[in-house]
């Protein structure tokens, strides 16, 4: 593995179902992020984690939850999916969040369709 | 609330032209500004990162400037090539990144 991987690549999901999007990085970055990208709205921050064991809410956190049990993994869970959560989801990471100076690197994305 | 605006929304130029993409943001309290490119259906590739204390960064044919006090950044692309065709995104950093909606660039052979 090199960089950030996301799984699945794409998914079609029935409304009301639970879904976890996976994100793994092998760069030992402290900070990780989840964004969603929607036409006309751009990319928006859902949740973030500055370090393992901590998480925070971004701009659009409702309907999503995250956990950060270790440095490498940052799963995003939709407890009960709704059609408005149809989007492309990107995971990102950056080193040394405490300094706030560092570049973010992005995964390839997960395309989610909720019917 | 931070807002990021990119102008123009779309740009079409002939190969070889020099071009400038513009980005403005409403809150100057940022750590840094990052420029990305995104190809259709793909993820984001980081192009340049400018720290809040810096004025300019260069990488190859790309040059990005930052005027934090006026809330502006520009991305200059020299001698454009068809392979530069993509959407260019500007993002400013506080906790996470706040993105503009991008400029869709087409470079025609």
XYZ file of C-alpha atoms in Angstrom:
224
model
C 0.000 0.000 0.000
C 1.312 3.471 -0.830
C -0.621 6.565 0.211
C -4.343 6.477 0.929
C -6.713 3.711 -0.057
C -10.493 3.832 0.090
C -13.041 1.049 -0.156
C -15.354 0.390 -1.805
C -14.689 2.235 -5.057
C -18.395 2.600 -5.594
C -21.580 1.390 -3.951
C -25.309 1.502 -4.534
C -27.227 1.393 -1.295
C -30.891 1.231 -0.334
C -32.157 4.053 1.854
C -32.201 3.140 5.528
C -29.246 0.767 5.293
C -26.083 1.153 7.314
C -22.830 1.647 5.421
C -19.194 2.063 6.407
C -16.705 3.632 4.039
C -13.156 2.567 4.731
C -10.019 4.651 4.577
C -6.476 3.517 5.290
C -3.215 5.444 5.016
C 0.309 4.126 5.341
C 2.113 7.451 5.703
C 1.771 7.605 9.511
C 0.031 10.944 9.211
C -1.483 12.268 12.425
C -4.525 13.912 10.902
C -7.251 12.435 8.723
C -10.349 13.910 7.107
C -13.538 12.989 5.300
C -15.007 15.232 2.584
C -17.949 14.880 0.294
C -18.039 16.354 -3.194
C -21.310 17.425 -4.790
C -21.963 19.240 -8.031
C -22.505 22.924 -7.394
C -21.387 22.663 -3.765
C -17.770 21.619 -4.130
C -15.953 19.629 -1.454
C -17.136 19.989 2.140
C -15.574 18.682 5.328
C -17.653 16.053 7.161
C -15.450 14.974 10.056
C -11.799 15.113 10.938
C -9.356 13.578 13.383
C -6.240 15.336 14.596
C -4.754 12.202 16.105
C -5.710 8.644 17.006
C -8.410 8.631 19.656
C -9.829 12.082 18.791
C -12.418 13.224 16.270
C -14.162 16.466 15.407
C -17.092 17.721 13.346
C -16.670 19.563 10.116
C -19.109 21.594 8.079
C -21.652 18.829 7.293
C -21.447 16.137 10.009
C -25.131 15.245 10.398
C -25.947 11.648 9.507
C -22.302 10.554 9.675
C -20.047 9.199 12.395
C -16.350 8.407 12.505
C -13.886 6.640 14.744
C -10.114 6.704 14.977
C -8.942 3.663 16.882
C -5.446 3.804 15.379
C -3.272 6.043 13.234
C -3.870 4.297 9.929
C -7.647 3.842 9.719
C -10.487 6.350 9.680
C -13.826 4.742 8.773
C -16.910 6.832 7.991
C -20.287 5.327 8.909
C -23.716 6.231 7.629
C -26.050 4.788 10.263
C -29.201 5.020 8.147
C -28.482 6.217 4.620
C -30.697 8.796 2.909
C -30.759 9.821 -0.775
C -29.202 13.217 0.042
C -26.066 11.343 1.047
C -25.516 10.356 -2.571
C -22.110 11.841 -3.268
C -18.450 11.148 -3.896
C -16.582 10.738 -0.633
C -12.893 11.538 -0.293
C -10.625 10.649 2.569
C -7.503 12.742 3.155
C -4.568 12.848 5.541
C -1.845 15.252 6.579
C 1.123 15.099 8.925
C 1.677 17.097 12.106
C -1.757 18.633 12.467
C -0.630 20.450 15.588
C 1.469 22.835 13.504
C -1.364 23.323 11.035
C 1.068 23.847 8.217
C 0.918 20.686 6.270
C -0.239 19.506 2.912
C -3.284 17.268 2.638
C -3.177 14.168 0.474
C -6.341 12.647 -0.919
C -7.530 9.134 -1.607
C -9.180 8.089 -4.882
C -12.734 8.484 -3.582
C -15.832 6.350 -3.063
C -18.862 6.996 -5.245
C -21.993 6.303 -3.182
C -25.523 6.226 -4.522
C -28.428 5.959 -2.082
C -31.734 4.957 -3.646
C -17.958 31.277 7.829
C -15.114 30.977 5.335
C -16.141 31.176 1.691
C -13.847 30.478 -1.250
C -14.615 31.701 -4.742
C -12.842 30.759 -7.940
C -12.997 32.757 -11.146
C -13.513 31.901 -13.928
C -15.681 28.804 -13.546
C -14.473 27.557 -16.921
C -11.679 28.516 -19.278
C -10.740 27.315 -22.745
C -7.383 28.308 -24.250
C -5.168 27.262 -27.151
C -2.060 25.276 -26.407
C 0.965 27.367 -25.469
C -0.893 30.187 -23.769
C 0.007 31.458 -20.330
C -2.997 31.675 -18.052
C -4.063 32.785 -14.596
C -6.654 31.202 -12.338
C -8.057 33.268 -9.497
C -9.109 32.328 -5.982
C -10.509 34.587 -3.271
C -11.453 33.840 0.336
C -13.387 35.843 2.892
C -11.510 35.114 6.136
C -7.778 35.773 6.184
C -7.249 33.654 9.318
C -5.829 30.671 7.461
C -2.856 28.394 8.027
C -2.178 27.778 4.377
C -3.648 27.603 0.895
C -3.426 24.611 -1.372
C -4.024 24.243 -5.115
C -5.197 20.898 -6.509
C -6.069 19.469 -9.882
C -8.842 16.966 -10.378
C -9.308 14.916 -13.525
C -12.843 13.725 -14.379
C -13.940 10.908 -12.084
C -10.649 10.968 -10.204
C -9.303 12.098 -6.876
C -7.420 15.274 -6.070
C -3.745 15.774 -6.836
C -1.933 18.396 -4.794
C -0.080 20.934 -6.926
C 1.215 23.609 -4.585
C 0.974 24.510 -0.917
C 1.563 28.067 0.273
C 1.956 28.699 3.979
C 0.214 31.748 5.402
C 3.582 33.439 5.909
C 4.652 32.898 2.295
C 3.860 34.950 -0.796
C 4.687 32.532 -3.610
C 5.451 28.928 -4.517
C 6.713 27.537 -7.794
C 6.748 24.050 -9.234
C 7.774 23.615 -12.836
C 5.388 25.583 -15.039
C 3.153 26.424 -12.088
C 3.419 29.459 -9.874
C 1.027 30.260 -7.058
C 0.848 33.505 -5.145
C -0.885 34.396 -1.924
C -1.987 37.787 -0.630
C -3.501 36.847 2.704
C -4.479 40.345 3.736
C -6.628 40.837 0.657
C -7.855 37.232 0.615
C -6.530 36.343 -2.830
C -4.442 33.732 -4.544
C -3.569 33.176 -8.169
C -2.318 30.110 -9.987
C -0.240 30.923 -13.032
C 0.283 28.202 -15.641
C 2.980 28.883 -18.206
C 3.003 27.471 -21.713
C -0.191 25.463 -21.257
C -0.466 21.946 -22.692
C -3.466 19.719 -23.496
C -2.438 17.540 -20.552
C -3.158 20.487 -18.253
C -6.868 20.099 -19.011
C -8.564 19.409 -15.668
C -10.486 21.138 -12.902
C -8.293 23.247 -10.648
C -9.371 23.633 -7.044
C -8.230 26.160 -4.496
C -8.602 25.381 -0.777
C -7.760 27.281 2.390
C -6.844 25.573 5.612
C -7.967 26.121 9.147
C -9.213 22.867 10.716
C -9.893 21.053 7.500
C -9.877 22.548 4.033
C -12.528 24.877 2.659
C -12.715 24.525 -1.104
C -13.775 26.691 -3.978
C -15.890 25.114 -6.689
C -13.037 25.046 -9.126
C -12.054 26.289 -12.554
C -12.549 23.819 -15.389
C -9.635 24.298 -17.775
C -9.529 23.037 -21.340
C -6.336 23.427 -23.339
C -6.959 22.871 -27.032
C -4.226 21.404 -29.270
